Amino acid sequence: MKKITIAIDGFSSCGKSTMAKDLAREIGYIYIDSGAMYRAVTLYSIENGIFKDEHIDTDKLRNEIKDIHISFQLNPETGRPDTYLNGINAENKIRTMEVSSRVSPIATLDFVREAMVAQQQAMGKAKGIVMDGRDIGTTVFPDAELKIFVTASPEIRAQRRYDELKAKGQEASFDEILENVKQRDYIDQNREVSPLRKADDALLLDNSYMTISQQKEWLSEQFNKVCKA
Ligand code: DC
């Protein structure tokens, strides 16, 4: 069967990565979490004195962006890919509230986006890829054969993130998470470079009241439709 490119975009914490990972595993495609790449750049910036307090040393980051190597390796325990920053597993570190609350301004920098988009396009050259993010169907793979735009209400998304952090034993406040979700929605939709928007040819999925298995089924159906067309 021919391999296609699948682009899944949408708001933060709307379950995009769960559905993208599950689909990739089911159909034997590579899964790439593009948000993890922006998170890894943010972690690098925090750890290397580039992002201090509220200030980003953009000159330093611009100089060092070529030295930031991000890769993914399958974790045999979880069956899912972990994010590596310069060869070190950074999967847990990139999911903390500290990184979550600082990633948006990093993701608005044009030279950061340029570098990440180039890496993402290289990863998808051979097709057979499911990538999720904010600008995959619009900027990274505008010719993707299957594009999905996922959304859910901010309260439902905040609750999901709260449950996720709790399950990992991390301290969390629902109100703080909700504020962070709303703030990120605003920045994602209003930034100058590649703002979050639905591609004209993307299918819209509001999963506020769907279970994970209902979403999975819906996505498999869309995949089969495109592949059989
Ligand atoms: O999906 P996520 O929450 O892990 O994404 C982290 C941040 O990266 C979020 O603020 C939006 C940004 N992002 C982006 O700008 N473009 C992408 N393709 C993916 C994520």
Short mmCIF file of C-alpha atoms and ligand atoms in Angstrom, two decimals:
data_model
loop_
_atom_site.label_atom_id
_atom_site.label_comp_id
_atom_site.label_asym_id
_atom_site.label_seq_id
_atom_site.Cartn_x
_atom_site.Cartn_y
_atom_site.Cartn_z
CA MET A 1 0.00 0.00 0.00
CA LYS A 2 1.30 3.49 -0.81
CA LYS A 3 2.64 5.49 2.11
CA ILE A 4 1.16 8.88 2.85
CA THR A 5 1.88 11.86 5.11
CA ILE A 6 -0.50 12.52 7.99
CA ALA A 7 -0.59 15.97 9.62
CA ILE A 8 -2.42 16.38 12.93
CA ASP A 9 -2.70 19.94 14.23
CA GLY A 10 -4.65 21.56 17.02
CA PHE A 11 -4.70 23.25 20.40
CA SER A 12 -2.46 22.19 23.27
CA SER A 13 -3.53 19.24 25.42
CA CYS A 14 -6.34 18.15 23.12
CA GLY A 15 -5.12 14.58 22.82
CA LYS A 16 -3.47 15.00 19.44
CA SER A 17 -0.37 13.06 20.40
CA THR A 18 -2.29 10.14 21.90
CA MET A 19 -4.26 9.67 18.71
CA ALA A 20 -1.25 10.30 16.47
CA LYS A 21 0.94 7.80 18.36
CA ASP A 22 -1.75 5.13 18.39
CA LEU A 23 -2.43 5.52 14.68
CA ALA A 24 1.28 5.42 13.81
CA ARG A 25 1.73 2.22 15.81
CA GLU A 26 -1.32 0.61 14.22
CA ILE A 27 -0.30 1.37 10.63
CA GLY A 28 3.48 1.01 11.09
CA TYR A 29 4.33 4.67 10.42
CA ILE A 30 6.94 6.86 12.12
CA TYR A 31 5.48 9.23 14.72
CA ILE A 32 6.99 12.65 15.34
CA ASP A 33 5.84 14.99 18.11
CA SER A 34 6.87 18.40 16.77
CA GLY A 35 5.87 20.10 20.04
CA ALA A 36 8.51 18.00 21.81
CA MET A 37 11.10 19.64 19.55
CA TYR A 38 10.09 23.17 20.64
CA ARG A 39 10.04 21.93 24.23
CA ALA A 40 13.57 20.53 23.82
CA VAL A 41 14.82 23.91 22.50
CA THR A 42 13.17 25.53 25.54
CA LEU A 43 14.85 23.08 27.93
CA TYR A 44 18.19 23.73 26.25
CA SER A 45 17.62 27.49 26.66
CA ILE A 46 16.83 27.14 30.36
CA GLU A 47 19.77 24.85 31.03
CA ASN A 48 22.25 27.00 29.13
CA GLY A 49 21.43 30.40 30.58
CA ILE A 50 19.61 31.61 27.44
CA PHE A 51 16.17 31.81 29.08
CA LYS A 52 16.60 33.56 32.41
CA ASP A 53 13.63 34.97 34.35
CA GLU A 54 11.48 36.48 31.59
CA HIS A 55 14.33 37.27 29.22
CA ILE A 56 15.53 35.26 26.21
CA ASP A 57 19.05 35.89 24.93
CA THR A 58 18.06 35.55 21.27
CA ASP A 59 21.59 36.25 19.95
CA LYS A 60 23.01 33.34 21.95
CA LEU A 61 20.17 31.04 20.91
CA ARG A 62 20.55 32.03 17.25
CA ASN A 63 24.27 31.15 17.46
CA GLU A 64 23.66 27.85 19.20
CA ILE A 65 20.55 26.59 17.39
CA LYS A 66 22.73 24.57 14.98
CA ASP A 67 24.21 22.74 17.99
CA ILE A 68 20.81 21.65 19.30
CA HIS A 69 20.25 18.11 18.09
CA ILE A 70 16.86 16.57 18.71
CA SER A 71 16.06 12.96 18.00
CA PHE A 72 13.52 10.34 18.98
CA GLN A 73 14.13 6.78 20.14
CA LEU A 74 11.58 4.13 20.87
CA ASN A 75 11.26 3.39 24.58
CA PRO A 76 10.79 -0.39 24.78
CA GLU A 77 8.95 -0.06 28.11
CA THR A 78 6.28 2.36 26.94
CA GLY A 79 6.36 1.37 23.26
CA ARG A 80 6.50 5.08 22.46
CA PRO A 81 9.27 7.40 21.29
CA ASP A 82 11.26 9.39 23.86
CA THR A 83 12.76 12.77 23.01
CA TYR A 84 16.56 13.09 23.13
CA LEU A 85 18.33 16.43 23.44
CA ASN A 86 21.96 16.24 22.29
CA GLY A 87 21.99 12.51 22.95
CA ILE A 88 20.42 12.62 26.42
CA ASN A 89 16.91 11.40 27.17
CA ALA A 90 14.92 14.55 27.98
CA GLU A 91 11.41 13.10 27.81
CA ASN A 92 10.47 13.80 31.44
CA LYS A 93 12.23 17.14 31.67
CA ILE A 94 10.46 18.61 28.63
CA ARG A 95 7.01 17.84 30.12
CA THR A 96 7.39 19.83 33.36
CA MET A 97 5.31 22.93 34.09
CA GLU A 98 8.47 25.02 33.90
CA VAL A 99 9.03 24.07 30.27
CA SER A 100 5.28 24.20 29.47
CA SER A 101 5.01 27.76 30.70
CA ARG A 102 8.11 28.94 28.79
CA VAL A 103 7.80 27.13 25.47
CA SER A 104 5.44 29.55 23.69
CA PRO A 105 7.83 32.51 23.43
CA ILE A 106 10.57 30.16 22.19
CA ALA A 107 8.19 28.75 19.56
CA THR A 108 7.44 32.26 18.26
CA LEU A 109 11.08 32.92 17.27
CA ASP A 110 11.39 32.80 13.48
CA PHE A 111 14.90 31.28 13.42
CA VAL A 112 13.84 28.53 15.86
CA ARG A 113 10.85 27.68 13.66
CA GLU A 114 12.98 27.70 10.52
CA ALA A 115 15.43 25.23 12.06
CA MET A 116 12.68 22.94 13.39
CA VAL A 117 10.64 22.98 10.17
CA ALA A 118 13.74 22.04 8.16
CA GLN A 119 14.39 19.08 10.50
CA GLN A 120 10.73 18.03 10.37
CA GLN A 121 10.61 18.14 6.57
CA ALA A 122 13.77 16.02 6.41
CA MET A 123 12.18 13.46 8.77
CA GLY A 124 9.11 13.23 6.51
CA LYS A 125 10.87 12.97 3.18
CA ALA A 126 10.15 9.27 2.73
CA LYS A 127 6.46 9.67 3.79
CA GLY A 128 4.98 7.01 6.07
CA ILE A 129 4.91 9.58 8.87
CA VAL A 130 2.36 10.91 11.36
CA MET A 131 3.40 14.30 12.74
CA ASP A 132 1.47 16.38 15.21
CA GLY A 133 1.80 20.04 16.07
CA ARG A 134 0.41 23.45 15.20
CA ASP A 135 1.61 24.15 11.67
CA ILE A 136 2.10 20.71 10.17
CA GLY A 137 -0.78 20.86 7.68
CA THR A 138 -0.17 24.54 6.86
CA THR A 139 3.63 25.00 6.79
CA VAL A 140 5.59 21.77 7.30
CA PHE A 141 3.62 19.44 5.01
CA PRO A 142 1.10 21.56 3.07
CA ASP A 143 0.73 18.65 0.62
CA ALA A 144 -0.06 16.01 3.27
CA GLU A 145 -2.67 13.56 2.00
CA LEU A 146 -4.50 13.48 5.36
CA LYS A 147 -4.84 16.55 7.57
CA ILE A 148 -6.73 16.67 10.84
CA PHE A 149 -7.40 19.71 13.04
CA VAL A 150 -8.26 18.74 16.62
CA THR A 151 -9.99 20.88 19.20
CA ALA A 152 -11.68 20.60 22.63
CA SER A 153 -12.80 23.14 25.24
CA PRO A 154 -10.03 24.74 27.39
CA GLU A 155 -11.54 23.34 30.62
CA ILE A 156 -11.57 19.80 29.30
CA ARG A 157 -8.00 20.13 28.05
CA ALA A 158 -6.83 21.54 31.40
CA GLN A 159 -8.47 18.64 33.22
CA ARG A 160 -6.70 16.14 30.96
CA ARG A 161 -3.31 17.74 31.58
CA TYR A 162 -4.03 17.90 35.33
CA ASP A 163 -4.87 14.17 35.38
CA GLU A 164 -1.72 13.39 33.37
CA LEU A 165 0.59 15.28 35.76
CA LYS A 166 -1.10 13.79 38.80
CA ALA A 167 -0.71 10.30 37.41
CA LYS A 168 3.03 10.99 37.09
CA GLY A 169 3.10 12.15 40.70
CA GLN A 170 3.86 15.78 39.76
CA GLU A 171 2.42 18.67 41.78
CA ALA A 172 -0.24 20.58 39.85
CA SER A 173 -2.92 23.21 40.33
CA PHE A 174 -5.94 23.01 38.04
CA ASP A 175 -6.34 26.81 37.90
CA GLU A 176 -2.70 27.30 37.00
CA ILE A 177 -2.96 24.71 34.24
CA LEU A 178 -6.17 26.25 32.87
CA GLU A 179 -4.50 29.66 32.80
CA ASN A 180 -1.50 28.13 31.00
CA VAL A 181 -3.75 26.39 28.44
CA LYS A 182 -5.61 29.65 27.67
CA GLN A 183 -2.42 31.66 27.48
CA ARG A 184 -0.84 29.17 25.09
CA ASP A 185 -3.98 29.14 22.90
CA TYR A 186 -3.74 32.90 22.62
CA ILE A 187 -0.03 32.94 21.78
CA ASP A 188 -0.32 29.99 19.37
CA GLN A 189 -3.15 31.67 17.44
CA ASN A 190 -1.77 35.18 17.45
CA ARG A 191 1.93 34.81 16.78
CA GLU A 192 3.32 36.28 13.57
CA VAL A 193 5.14 33.21 12.24
CA SER A 194 3.01 30.16 11.44
CA PRO A 195 0.08 30.89 13.77
CA LEU A 196 -2.14 27.96 14.68
CA ARG A 197 -4.96 27.73 12.17
CA LYS A 198 -6.88 25.00 10.46
CA ALA A 199 -5.66 24.30 6.92
CA ASP A 200 -8.54 24.75 4.46
CA ASP A 201 -8.38 21.08 3.50
CA ALA A 202 -8.07 19.72 7.08
CA LEU A 203 -10.86 17.67 8.68
CA LEU A 204 -12.13 19.18 11.94
CA LEU A 205 -12.39 16.95 15.02
CA ASP A 206 -13.86 18.28 18.28
CA ASN A 207 -13.10 15.54 20.78
CA SER A 208 -14.48 17.26 23.93
CA TYR A 209 -16.94 14.46 24.49
CA MET A 210 -15.22 11.56 22.75
CA THR A 211 -13.40 8.67 24.38
CA ILE A 212 -9.91 7.74 23.26
CA SER A 213 -11.22 4.63 21.54
CA GLN A 214 -13.91 6.61 19.67
CA GLN A 215 -11.24 9.00 18.41
CA LYS A 216 -9.04 6.13 17.40
CA GLU A 217 -11.81 4.56 15.41
CA TRP A 218 -12.65 7.85 13.71
CA LEU A 219 -9.02 8.42 12.74
CA SER A 220 -8.57 4.89 11.38
CA GLU A 221 -11.65 5.44 9.23
CA GLN A 222 -10.23 8.67 7.81
CA PHE A 223 -6.92 6.95 7.10
CA ASN A 224 -8.61 4.07 5.32
CA LYS A 225 -10.73 6.44 3.25
CA VAL A 226 -7.65 8.31 2.00
CA CYS A 227 -5.67 5.16 1.35
CA LYS A 228 -8.47 3.49 -0.57
CA ALA A 229 -9.25 6.59 -2.62
O1 DC B 1 1.97 20.27 21.69
P1 DC B 1 2.82 20.83 22.83
O2 DC B 1 2.02 21.42 23.94
O3 DC B 1 3.82 19.87 23.32
O4 DC B 1 3.62 22.05 22.15
C1 DC B 1 4.53 22.80 22.87
C2 DC B 1 4.60 24.23 22.33
O5 DC B 1 5.22 24.24 21.05
C3 DC B 1 3.28 24.96 22.20
O6 DC B 1 3.35 26.19 22.89
C4 DC B 1 3.11 25.24 20.75
C5 DC B 1 4.45 25.00 20.14
N1 DC B 1 4.39 24.28 18.87
C6 DC B 1 4.47 25.00 17.72
O7 DC B 1 4.53 26.22 17.77
N2 DC B 1 4.48 24.37 16.51
C7 DC B 1 4.39 23.04 16.46
N3 DC B 1 4.41 22.45 15.26
C8 DC B 1 4.27 22.28 17.64
C9 DC B 1 4.26 22.94 18.84
#
